[in-house]
Structures are given as C-alpha cells and as structure tokens.
Short mmCIF file of C-alpha atoms in Angstrom, two decimals:
data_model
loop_
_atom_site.label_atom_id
_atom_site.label_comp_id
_atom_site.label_asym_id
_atom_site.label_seq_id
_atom_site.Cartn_x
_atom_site.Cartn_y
_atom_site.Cartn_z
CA UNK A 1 -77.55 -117.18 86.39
CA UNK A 2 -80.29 -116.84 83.58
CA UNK A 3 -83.18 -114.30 84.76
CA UNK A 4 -85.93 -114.56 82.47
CA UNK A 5 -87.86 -110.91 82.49
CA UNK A 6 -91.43 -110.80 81.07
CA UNK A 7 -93.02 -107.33 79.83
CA UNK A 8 -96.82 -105.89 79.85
CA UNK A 9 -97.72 -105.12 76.40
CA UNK A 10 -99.58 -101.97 76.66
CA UNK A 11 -102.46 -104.30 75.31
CA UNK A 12 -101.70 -106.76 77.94
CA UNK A 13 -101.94 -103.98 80.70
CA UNK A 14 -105.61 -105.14 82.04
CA UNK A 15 -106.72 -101.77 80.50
CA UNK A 16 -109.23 -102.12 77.58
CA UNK A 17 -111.14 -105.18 78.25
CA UNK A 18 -114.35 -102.87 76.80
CA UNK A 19 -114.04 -100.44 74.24
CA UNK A 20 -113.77 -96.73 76.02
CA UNK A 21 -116.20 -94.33 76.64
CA UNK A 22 -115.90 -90.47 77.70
CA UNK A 23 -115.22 -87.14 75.66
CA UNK A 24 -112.48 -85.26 74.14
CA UNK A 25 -111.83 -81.46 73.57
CA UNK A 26 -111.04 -81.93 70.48
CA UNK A 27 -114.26 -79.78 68.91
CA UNK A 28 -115.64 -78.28 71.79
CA UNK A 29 -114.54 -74.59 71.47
CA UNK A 30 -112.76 -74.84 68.27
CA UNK A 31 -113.76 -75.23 64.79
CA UNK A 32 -112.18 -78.58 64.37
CA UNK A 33 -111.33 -77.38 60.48
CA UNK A 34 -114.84 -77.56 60.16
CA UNK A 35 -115.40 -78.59 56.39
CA UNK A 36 -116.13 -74.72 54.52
CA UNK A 37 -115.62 -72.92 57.57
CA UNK A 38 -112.67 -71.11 59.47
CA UNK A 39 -109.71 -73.42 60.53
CA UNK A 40 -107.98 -70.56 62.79
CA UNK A 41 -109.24 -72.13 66.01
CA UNK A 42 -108.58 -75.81 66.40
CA UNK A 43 -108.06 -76.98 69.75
CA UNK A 44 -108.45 -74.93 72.26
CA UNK A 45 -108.94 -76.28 76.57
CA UNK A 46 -108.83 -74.63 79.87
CA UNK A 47 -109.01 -76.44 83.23
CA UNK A 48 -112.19 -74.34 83.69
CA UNK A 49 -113.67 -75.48 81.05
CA UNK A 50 -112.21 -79.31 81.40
CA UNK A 51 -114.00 -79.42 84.89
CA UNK A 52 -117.01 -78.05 83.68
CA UNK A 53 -117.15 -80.58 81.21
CA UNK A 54 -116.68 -82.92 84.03
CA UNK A 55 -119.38 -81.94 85.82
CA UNK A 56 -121.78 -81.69 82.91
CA UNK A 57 -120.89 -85.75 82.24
CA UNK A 58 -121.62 -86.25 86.03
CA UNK A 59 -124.79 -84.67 86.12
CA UNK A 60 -126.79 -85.17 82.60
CA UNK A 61 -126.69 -89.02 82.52
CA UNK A 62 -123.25 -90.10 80.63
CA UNK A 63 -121.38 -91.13 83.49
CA UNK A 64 -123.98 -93.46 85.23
CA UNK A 65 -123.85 -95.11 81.29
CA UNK A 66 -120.34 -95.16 81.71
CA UNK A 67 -118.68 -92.89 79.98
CA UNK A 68 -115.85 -91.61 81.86
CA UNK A 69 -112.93 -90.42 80.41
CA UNK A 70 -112.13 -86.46 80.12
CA UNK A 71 -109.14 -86.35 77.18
CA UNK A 72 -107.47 -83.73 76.51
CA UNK A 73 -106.30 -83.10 72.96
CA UNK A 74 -103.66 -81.05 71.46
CA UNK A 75 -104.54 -78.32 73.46
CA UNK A 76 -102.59 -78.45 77.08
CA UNK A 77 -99.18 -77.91 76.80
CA UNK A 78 -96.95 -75.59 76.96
CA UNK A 79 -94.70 -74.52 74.00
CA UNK A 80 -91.51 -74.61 75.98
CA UNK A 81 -90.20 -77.48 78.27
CA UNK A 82 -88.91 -76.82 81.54
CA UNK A 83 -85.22 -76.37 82.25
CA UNK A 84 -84.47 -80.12 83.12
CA UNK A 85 -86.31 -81.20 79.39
CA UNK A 86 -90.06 -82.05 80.53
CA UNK A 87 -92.91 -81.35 79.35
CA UNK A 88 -95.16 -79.40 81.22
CA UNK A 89 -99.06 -77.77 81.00
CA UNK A 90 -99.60 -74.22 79.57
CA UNK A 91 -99.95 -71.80 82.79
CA UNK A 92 -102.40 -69.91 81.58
CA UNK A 93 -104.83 -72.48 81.00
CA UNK A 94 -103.93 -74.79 83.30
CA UNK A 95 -102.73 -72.67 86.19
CA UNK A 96 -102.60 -75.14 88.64
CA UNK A 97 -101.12 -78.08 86.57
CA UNK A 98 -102.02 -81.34 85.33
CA UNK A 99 -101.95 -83.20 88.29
CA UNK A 100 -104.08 -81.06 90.53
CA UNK A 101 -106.54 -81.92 87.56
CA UNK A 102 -106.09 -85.19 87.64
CA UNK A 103 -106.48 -85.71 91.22
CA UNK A 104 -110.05 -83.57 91.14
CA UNK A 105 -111.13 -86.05 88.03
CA UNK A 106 -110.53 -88.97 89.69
CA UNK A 107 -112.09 -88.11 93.17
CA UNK A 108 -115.14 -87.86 91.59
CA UNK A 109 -114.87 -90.93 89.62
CA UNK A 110 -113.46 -89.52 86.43
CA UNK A 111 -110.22 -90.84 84.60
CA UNK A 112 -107.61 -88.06 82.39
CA UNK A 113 -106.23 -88.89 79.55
CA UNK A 114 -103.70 -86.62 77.13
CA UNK A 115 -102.32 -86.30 74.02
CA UNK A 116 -98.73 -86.02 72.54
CA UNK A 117 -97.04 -86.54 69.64
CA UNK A 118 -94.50 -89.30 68.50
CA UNK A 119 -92.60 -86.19 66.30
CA UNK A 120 -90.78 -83.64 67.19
CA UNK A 121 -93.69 -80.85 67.91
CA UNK A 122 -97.47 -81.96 67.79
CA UNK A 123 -100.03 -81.48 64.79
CA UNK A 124 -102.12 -78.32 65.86
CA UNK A 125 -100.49 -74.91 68.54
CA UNK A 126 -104.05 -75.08 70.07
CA UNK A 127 -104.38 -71.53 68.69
CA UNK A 128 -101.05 -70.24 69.73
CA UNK A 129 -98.54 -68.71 67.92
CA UNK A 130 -95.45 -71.13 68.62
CA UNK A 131 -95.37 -75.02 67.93
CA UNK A 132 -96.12 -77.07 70.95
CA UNK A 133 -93.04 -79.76 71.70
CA UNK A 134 -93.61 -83.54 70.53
CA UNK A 135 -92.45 -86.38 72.40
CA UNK A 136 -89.18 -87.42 70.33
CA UNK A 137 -86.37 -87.84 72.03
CA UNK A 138 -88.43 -87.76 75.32
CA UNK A 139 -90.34 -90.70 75.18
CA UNK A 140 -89.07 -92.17 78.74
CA UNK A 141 -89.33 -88.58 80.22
CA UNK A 142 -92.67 -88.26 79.33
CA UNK A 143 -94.08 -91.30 79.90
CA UNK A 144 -92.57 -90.92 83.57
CA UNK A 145 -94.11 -87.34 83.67
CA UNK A 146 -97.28 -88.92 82.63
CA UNK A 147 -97.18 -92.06 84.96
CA UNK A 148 -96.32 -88.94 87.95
CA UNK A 149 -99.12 -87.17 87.21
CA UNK A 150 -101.65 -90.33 87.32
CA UNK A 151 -102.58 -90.27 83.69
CA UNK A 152 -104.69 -93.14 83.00
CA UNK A 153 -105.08 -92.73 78.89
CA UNK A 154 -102.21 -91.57 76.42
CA UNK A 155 -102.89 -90.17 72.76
CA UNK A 156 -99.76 -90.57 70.57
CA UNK A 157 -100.27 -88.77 67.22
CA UNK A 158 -97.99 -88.75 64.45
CA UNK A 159 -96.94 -85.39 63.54
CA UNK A 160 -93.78 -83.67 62.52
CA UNK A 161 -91.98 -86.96 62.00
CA UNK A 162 -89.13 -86.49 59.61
CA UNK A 163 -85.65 -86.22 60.09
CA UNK A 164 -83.49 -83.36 59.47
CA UNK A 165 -81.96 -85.17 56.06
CA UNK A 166 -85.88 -85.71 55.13
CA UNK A 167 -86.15 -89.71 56.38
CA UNK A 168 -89.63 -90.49 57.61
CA UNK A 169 -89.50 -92.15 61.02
CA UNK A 170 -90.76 -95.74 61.22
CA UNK A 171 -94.17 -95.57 62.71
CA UNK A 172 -93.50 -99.43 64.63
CA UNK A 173 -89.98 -98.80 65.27
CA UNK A 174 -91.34 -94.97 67.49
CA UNK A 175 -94.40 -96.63 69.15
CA UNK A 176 -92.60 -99.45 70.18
CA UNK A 177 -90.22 -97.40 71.93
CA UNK A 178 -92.96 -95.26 73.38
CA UNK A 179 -95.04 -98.15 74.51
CA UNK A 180 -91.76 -99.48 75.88
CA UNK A 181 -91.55 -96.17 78.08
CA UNK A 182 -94.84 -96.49 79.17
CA UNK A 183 -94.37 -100.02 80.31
CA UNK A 184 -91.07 -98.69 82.38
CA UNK A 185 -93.50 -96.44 84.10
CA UNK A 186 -95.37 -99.70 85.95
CA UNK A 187 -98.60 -97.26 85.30
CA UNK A 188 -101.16 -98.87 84.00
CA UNK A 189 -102.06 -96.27 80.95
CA UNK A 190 -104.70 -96.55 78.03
CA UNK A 191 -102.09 -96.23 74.53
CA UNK A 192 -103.86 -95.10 71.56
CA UNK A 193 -101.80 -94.10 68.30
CA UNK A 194 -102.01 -94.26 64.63
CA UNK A 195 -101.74 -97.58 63.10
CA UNK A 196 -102.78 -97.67 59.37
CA UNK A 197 -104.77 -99.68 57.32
CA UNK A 198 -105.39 -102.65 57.72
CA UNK A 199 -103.79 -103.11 61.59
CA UNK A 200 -101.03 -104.69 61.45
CA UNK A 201 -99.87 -107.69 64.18
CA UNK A 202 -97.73 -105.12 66.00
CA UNK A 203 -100.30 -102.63 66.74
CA UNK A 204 -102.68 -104.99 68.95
CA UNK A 205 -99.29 -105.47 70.50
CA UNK A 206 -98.60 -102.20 71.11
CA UNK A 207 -102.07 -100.22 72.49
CA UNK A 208 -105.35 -100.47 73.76
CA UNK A 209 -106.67 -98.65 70.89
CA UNK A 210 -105.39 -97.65 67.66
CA UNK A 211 -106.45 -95.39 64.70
CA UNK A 212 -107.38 -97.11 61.39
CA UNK A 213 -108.42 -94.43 59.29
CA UNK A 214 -108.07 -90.76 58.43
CA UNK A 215 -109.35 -88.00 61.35
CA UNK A 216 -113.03 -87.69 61.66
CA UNK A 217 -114.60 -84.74 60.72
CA UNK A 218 -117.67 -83.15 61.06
CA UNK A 219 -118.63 -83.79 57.20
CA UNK A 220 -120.62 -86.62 55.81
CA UNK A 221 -117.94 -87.24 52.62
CA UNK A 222 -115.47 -87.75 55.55
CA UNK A 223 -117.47 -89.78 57.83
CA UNK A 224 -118.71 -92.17 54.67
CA UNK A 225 -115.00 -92.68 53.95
CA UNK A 226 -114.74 -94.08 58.07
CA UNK A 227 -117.17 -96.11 57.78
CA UNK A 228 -115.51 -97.42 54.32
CA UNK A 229 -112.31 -97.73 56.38
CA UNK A 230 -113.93 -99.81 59.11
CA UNK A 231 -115.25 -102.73 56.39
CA UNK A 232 -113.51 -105.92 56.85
CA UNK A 233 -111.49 -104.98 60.26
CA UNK A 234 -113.78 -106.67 62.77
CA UNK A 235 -111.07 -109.29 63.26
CA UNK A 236 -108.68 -107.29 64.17
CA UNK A 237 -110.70 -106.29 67.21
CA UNK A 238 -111.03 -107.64 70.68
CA UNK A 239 -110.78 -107.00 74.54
CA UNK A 240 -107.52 -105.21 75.07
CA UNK A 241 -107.17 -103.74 71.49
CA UNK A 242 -110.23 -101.75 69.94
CA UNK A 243 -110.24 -99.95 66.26
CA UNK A 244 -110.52 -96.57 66.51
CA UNK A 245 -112.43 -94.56 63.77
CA UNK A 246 -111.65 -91.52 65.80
CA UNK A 247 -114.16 -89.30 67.89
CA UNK A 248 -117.31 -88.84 67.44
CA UNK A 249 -118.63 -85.14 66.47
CA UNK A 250 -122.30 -86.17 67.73
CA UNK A 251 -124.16 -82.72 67.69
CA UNK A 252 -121.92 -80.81 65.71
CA UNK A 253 -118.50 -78.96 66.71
CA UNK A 254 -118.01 -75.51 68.45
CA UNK A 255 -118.62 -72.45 66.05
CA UNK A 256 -115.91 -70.94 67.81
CA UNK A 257 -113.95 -69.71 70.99
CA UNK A 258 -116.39 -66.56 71.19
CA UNK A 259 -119.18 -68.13 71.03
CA UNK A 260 -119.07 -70.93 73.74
CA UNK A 261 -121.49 -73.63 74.31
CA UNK A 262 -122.94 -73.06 70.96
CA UNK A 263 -123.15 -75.85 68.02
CA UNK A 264 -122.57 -75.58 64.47
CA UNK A 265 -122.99 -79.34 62.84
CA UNK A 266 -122.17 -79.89 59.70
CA UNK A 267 -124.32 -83.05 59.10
CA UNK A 268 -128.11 -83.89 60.06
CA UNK A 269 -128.94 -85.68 62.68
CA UNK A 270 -129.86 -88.42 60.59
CA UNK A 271 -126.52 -88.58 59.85
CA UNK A 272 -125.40 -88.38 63.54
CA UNK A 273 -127.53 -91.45 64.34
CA UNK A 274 -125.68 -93.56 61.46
CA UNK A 275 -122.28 -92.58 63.23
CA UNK A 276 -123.38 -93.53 66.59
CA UNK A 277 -124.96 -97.03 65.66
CA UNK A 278 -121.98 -98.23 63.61
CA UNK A 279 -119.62 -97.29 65.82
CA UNK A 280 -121.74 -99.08 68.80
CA UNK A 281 -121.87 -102.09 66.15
CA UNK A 282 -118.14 -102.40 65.30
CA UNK A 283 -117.30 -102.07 69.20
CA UNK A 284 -115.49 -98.42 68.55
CA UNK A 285 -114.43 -96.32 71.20
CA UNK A 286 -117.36 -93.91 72.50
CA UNK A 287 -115.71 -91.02 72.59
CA UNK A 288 -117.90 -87.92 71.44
CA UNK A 289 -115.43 -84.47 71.17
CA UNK A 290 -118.35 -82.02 71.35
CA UNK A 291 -119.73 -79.68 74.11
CA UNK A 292 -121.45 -81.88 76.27
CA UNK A 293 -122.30 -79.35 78.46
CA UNK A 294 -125.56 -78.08 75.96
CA UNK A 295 -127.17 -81.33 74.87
CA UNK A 296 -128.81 -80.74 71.86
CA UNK A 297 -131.87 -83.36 71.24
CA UNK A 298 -129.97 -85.48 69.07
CA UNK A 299 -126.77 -85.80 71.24
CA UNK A 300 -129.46 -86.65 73.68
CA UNK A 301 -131.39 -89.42 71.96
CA UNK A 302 -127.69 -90.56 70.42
CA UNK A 303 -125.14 -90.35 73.42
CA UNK A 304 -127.61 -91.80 76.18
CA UNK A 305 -128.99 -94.54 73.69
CA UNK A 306 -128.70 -97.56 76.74
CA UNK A 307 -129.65 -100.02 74.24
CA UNK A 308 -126.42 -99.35 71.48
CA UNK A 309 -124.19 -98.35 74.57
CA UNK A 310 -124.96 -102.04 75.36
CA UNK A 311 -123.79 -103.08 72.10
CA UNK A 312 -120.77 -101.59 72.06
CA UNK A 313 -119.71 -102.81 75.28
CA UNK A 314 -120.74 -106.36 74.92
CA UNK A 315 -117.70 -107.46 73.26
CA UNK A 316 -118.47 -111.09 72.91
CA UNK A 317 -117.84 -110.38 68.91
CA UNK A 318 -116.94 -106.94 66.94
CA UNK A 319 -119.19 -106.21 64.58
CA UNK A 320 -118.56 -105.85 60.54
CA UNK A 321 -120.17 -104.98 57.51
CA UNK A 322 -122.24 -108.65 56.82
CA UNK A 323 -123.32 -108.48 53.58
CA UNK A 324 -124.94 -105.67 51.14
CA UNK A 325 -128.68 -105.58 49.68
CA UNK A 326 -130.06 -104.79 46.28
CA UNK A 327 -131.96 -101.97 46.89
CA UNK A 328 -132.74 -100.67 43.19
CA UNK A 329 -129.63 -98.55 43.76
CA UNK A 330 -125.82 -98.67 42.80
CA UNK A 331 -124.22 -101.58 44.51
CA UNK A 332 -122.92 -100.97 48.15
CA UNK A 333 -125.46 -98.44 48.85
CA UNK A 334 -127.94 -100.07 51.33
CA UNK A 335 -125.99 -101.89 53.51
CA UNK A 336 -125.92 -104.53 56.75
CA UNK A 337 -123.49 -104.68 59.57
CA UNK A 338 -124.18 -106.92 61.78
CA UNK A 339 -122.31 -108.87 65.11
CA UNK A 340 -123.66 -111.59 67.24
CA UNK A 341 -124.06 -110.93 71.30
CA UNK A 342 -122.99 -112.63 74.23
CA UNK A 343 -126.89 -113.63 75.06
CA UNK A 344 -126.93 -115.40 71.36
CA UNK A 345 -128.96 -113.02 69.97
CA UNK A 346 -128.29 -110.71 66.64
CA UNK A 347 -128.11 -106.55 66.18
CA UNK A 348 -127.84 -105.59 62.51
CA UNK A 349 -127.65 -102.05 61.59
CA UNK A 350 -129.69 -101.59 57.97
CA UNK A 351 -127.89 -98.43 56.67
CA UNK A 352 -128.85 -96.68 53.82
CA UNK A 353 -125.84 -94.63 52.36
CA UNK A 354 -127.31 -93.56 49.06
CA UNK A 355 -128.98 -90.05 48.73
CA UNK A 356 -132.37 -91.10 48.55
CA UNK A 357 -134.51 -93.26 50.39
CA UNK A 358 -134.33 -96.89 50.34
CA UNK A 359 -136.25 -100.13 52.23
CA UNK A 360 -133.50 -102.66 52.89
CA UNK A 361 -134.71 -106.30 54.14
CA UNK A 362 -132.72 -108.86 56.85
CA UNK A 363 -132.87 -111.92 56.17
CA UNK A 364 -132.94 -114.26 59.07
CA UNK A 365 -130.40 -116.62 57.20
CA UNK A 366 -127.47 -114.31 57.77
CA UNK A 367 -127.58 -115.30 61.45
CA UNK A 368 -128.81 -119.18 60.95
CA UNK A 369 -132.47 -118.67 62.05
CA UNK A 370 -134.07 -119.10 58.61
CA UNK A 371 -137.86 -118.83 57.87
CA UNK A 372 -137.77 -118.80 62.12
CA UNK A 373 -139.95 -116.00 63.99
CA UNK A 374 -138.26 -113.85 65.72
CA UNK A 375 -138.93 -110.76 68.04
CA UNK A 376 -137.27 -107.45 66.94
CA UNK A 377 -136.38 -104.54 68.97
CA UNK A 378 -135.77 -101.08 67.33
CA UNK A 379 -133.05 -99.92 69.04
CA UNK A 380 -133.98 -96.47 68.03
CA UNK A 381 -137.55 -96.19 68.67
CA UNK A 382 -137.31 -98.63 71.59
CA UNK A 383 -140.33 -100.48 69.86
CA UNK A 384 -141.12 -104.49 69.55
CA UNK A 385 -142.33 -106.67 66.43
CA UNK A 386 -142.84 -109.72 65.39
CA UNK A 387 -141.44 -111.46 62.33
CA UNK A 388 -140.84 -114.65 60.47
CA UNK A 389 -137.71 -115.35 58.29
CA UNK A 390 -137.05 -111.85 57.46
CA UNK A 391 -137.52 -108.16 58.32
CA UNK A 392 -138.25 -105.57 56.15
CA UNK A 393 -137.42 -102.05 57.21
CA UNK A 394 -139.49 -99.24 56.15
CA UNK A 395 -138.18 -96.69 53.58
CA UNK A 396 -134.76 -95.36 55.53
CA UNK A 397 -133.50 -91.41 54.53
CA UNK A 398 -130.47 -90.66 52.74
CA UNK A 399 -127.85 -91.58 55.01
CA UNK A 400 -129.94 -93.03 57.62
CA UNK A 401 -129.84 -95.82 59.71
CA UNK A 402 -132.18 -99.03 61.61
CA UNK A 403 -131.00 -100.43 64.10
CA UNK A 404 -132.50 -103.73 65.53
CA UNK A 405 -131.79 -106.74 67.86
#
C-alpha cells in the first residue's frame, strides 16, 4: 500500500495572504539599545501592560485599520522550564499565563503572537539576571505548547546558535525543523525568522514572513542601511511570504522602565514618515514596537495614514526601488520606489536621502503613461493635482519623503 502524505508549508498555511499589521513590545518600556543611550533595559512586558496596549489599539483607531496583532518579544518567559522540559511564561509578569492572555486577546478581536529562539537561550534576559531558554532541542515541545496555548504568530530569532565544539548551526537545516514542528501542531501559526540576504528559495518555503536585514533601530544610519537592504527584493515578495525589514520605531522608543508612556526618538519625524511610506510601498509588515498607548502627532499622522495602509495591503505587486534621479547630488541620493496597484493605477514614493534638500521629478514614462495627464494624490497631505507627463515635487528635507498615487 503506497500512502502519499502532503504537508502545509508554513507559507502554505492560509496565513499571510496580506502583509501583517499590529505592535510589538519590543521598544515600549525599554531602551531598545537606543543608539548613544543606556542598553541596560531592553525588553521588558507585563500582561498589564500587554492588555493595556490592547486596549489602547482598540480604542485610538488602529484596529478598525486593521492592525491587530499584540507580539510579544523577548520579554515573556521564564528562565527555567518546567519539570517535564516546557517552556513556560515568567510568573511575575505574567501571573496568570499565556493562555489566559491569549484567550482575553482574541475575545476582543485581537491575535498573540511570541517570540523564541532557534539557539539554545534567546538574544536579550528582558532585564533579568539569568538567560532565558531557546528553543533547541525543543522545537516539537514548543511548537505544541504554542499550538495549546492558541498562538496565532511565532518569532524565531537566531541567537546562541553554536555548538559546544564551536560549529555554527545551519540556519535552513533549524527552521526547517521548527517549521516542521509547527506544521505537526495542525495550528495554523504566522512563522517569522531570520533569513539573510537576498531570501533564499527555502525561506518563502518556510514562513509567512522573514527578516532580510539587520534589526531596526531607532537611528537614521541604521534605518538608511534597511532601506538599502530592501533594494532589489520586491520579487521575492508575495501573498503568503512578506520581507520583513523589522519593526517599526514610529514615534521613538521608551526612555525607560521608570519612566512609562514617555518617548525618546532618536530620529525626526521627517524621518519617521520616510520609514512608514517605504515600508507601506515594499508591502512590509506594519508592525510599529512603540507605546501606542501615548500617540504622539507623528505616530498619529503616520500609523493611521488610511491611504499608505491601503498600499501596503493591496498586494497586487510589492513595491521596489524603480529607478534613481539626478538631483545635483551624489548618485543614489534622491530616489523613486514605486509598485503598481490592483486598480491599475501607480504610488511612487520620491525620497530624498541626502542631507539637504532636494526637488526630485516622476516621470510618467516609468509607469507607461508618457506625456499623459494624470491626477495625483499626496498621500501625505491628502491633496489633488493635476499634471501632464511628469510631476515635479517641491524641494523635499533631508531624509524626507512624497508620497503620491
């Protein structure tokens, strides 16, 4: 008797068919190794603060735009495993356990995702004195732990990943076998790991999402070097498998665990607005790992901007840097991304990334309507114009960004 057995890539899981949207606690109390500044708080969550969070999303606009995941970083576990081998949540921040959170997310419409590590102890203690247990060695434990406690998004980071005689595990090689644990599960979960760059075949394979760059941080020589990162990868992008330039730090990070609800960003808001329209432009996930719960103006104007939101989601074709224009500055400095919509009509994002200000002009031949006349929408100022075979932006700031459709 020959039984043939089929398997549900992670990518194949009927997760993903948009890119996600929701928020992370990745900089919301901590630091984040905030470029300059202290790095003795990272990541640091509480389930009071998580539902909070929650309820800030539900209440100041996000989650009728849908954002709606609440991710937990490396911040919720405990730093021993129980006595049969799992993992389990810190009691003291998360007194009641994962699954009582879970349950309270998703009656209110919410989903929970986590994070873990493919090594033998994750990257950060959350601010503890002892390492925090990876997943090595545990994959299928974990993955069943997570598919028990109705986790609908996994984080797999890659930390702590050599062997005792100093081998470096094989990245595939450990998220296959985690994605393989996650399919034995028969839970539908979100997989997002680090992949490398370029992505390679086996990584659209494996997850949802997956990391193609450096973390973000809060930092503009960081965040220049993401948006580098990103040029050229549009093809590797489509429903079921998004490239992740990691969170967004819209607002600025925490300034610290005694002082909560405060921001201290480390770029302008300017700066902010370039982050948010490339990453709606190259279909990115949306998922912003700053205190939501004080909207500052720009996280505001950036995080409830309908028009990108709409961007990002359509997913008829990621976007990709299109072409760059001479803008009496070195080469590569004013640039234009740009990715067609399911309605047939164009967004380009004109981005200036020099340090002074620059005009940068569309021609309406990089999207076949030459010497044609066209009606633009800013999709920052919410404001319509007419134009025939080109458009000419005014002068853009250093680092700044126009965004039209």
């Amino acid at each position: 008797v020959l039984c043939l057995c089929t398997v549900a890539y992670c990518s194949d899981n009927g997760l993903g068919a948009t890119p996600p949207m929701g928020w992370n606690t990745w900089c919301t109390m901590g630091s984040c190794y905030q470029h300059g500044g202290s790095s003795k708080l990272h990541d640091v969550c509480y389930e009071s603060e998580i539902k909070s969070v929650a309820t800030a999303m539900l209440n100041n606009g996000m989650h009728e735009l849908g954002y709606e995941y609440i991710n937990l970083d490396d911040c919720w576990a405990n730093t021993k495993r129980d006595a049969n081998g799992d993992i389990m949540a810190d009691p003291k921040r998360f007194p009641k356990g994962i699954a009582e959170l879970v349950s309270w997310l998703h009656e209110r419409g919410l989903k929970f995702g986590l994070y873990t590590s493919a090594g033998f102890t994750t990257c950060s203690s959350g601010g503890r004195p002892e390492p925090i247990p990876g997943s090595y060695g545990h994959y299928e434990s974990d993955a069943a732990t997570f598919a028990k406690w109705d986790v609908d998004y996994v984080k797999l980071d890659w930390c702590d990943t050599r062997f005792p005689n100093g081998t470096e595990m094989s990245q595939q090689v450990q998220t296959d076998q985690f994605y393989n644990a996650m399919n034995k599960t028969k839970k539908a979960m979100w997989l997002n790991f680090h992949c490398g760059h370029p992505p390679q075949d086996w990584c659209k394979r494996d997850g949802n999402s997956f990391r193609i760059g450096p973390d973000h941080h809060d930092y503009w020589p960081n965040t220049m070097s993401e948006i580098q990162a990103l040029i050229g990868l549009g093809k590797h992008a489509g429903p079921g498998h998004w490239n992740d330039p990691d969170f967004l730090m819209t607002g600025g990070s925490g300034c610290g665990e005694e002082v909560p609800g405060l921001h201290c960003p480390g770029m302008t808001d300017e700066e902010y607005k370039t982050v948010f329209t490339i990453w709606s432009i190259v279909n990115a996930p949306l998922l912003v790992s700053t205190d939501i719960r004080n909207m500052t103006n720009v996280m505001k104007e950036a995080l409830l901007n309908k028009a990108l939101i709409a961007v990002n989601q359509d997913t008829y074709q990621a976007g990709d840097l299109i072409t760059t224009w001479h803008c009496n500055a070195p080469m590569g400095t004013c640039q234009i991304w740009g990715k067609y919509m399911s309605d047939d009509s164009y967004v380009a994002a004109l981005f200036n990334s020099g340090s002074g200000k620059h005009s940068i002009t569309l021609d309406f031949s990089l999207f076949d309507k030459a010497g044609q006349t066209l009606r633009v929408t800013d999709l920052w100022k919410n404001t319509v114009s007419t134009h025939t075979g080109s458009y000419v932006s005014a002068e853009i700031p250093a680092h700044g960004v126009v965004a039209i459709r």
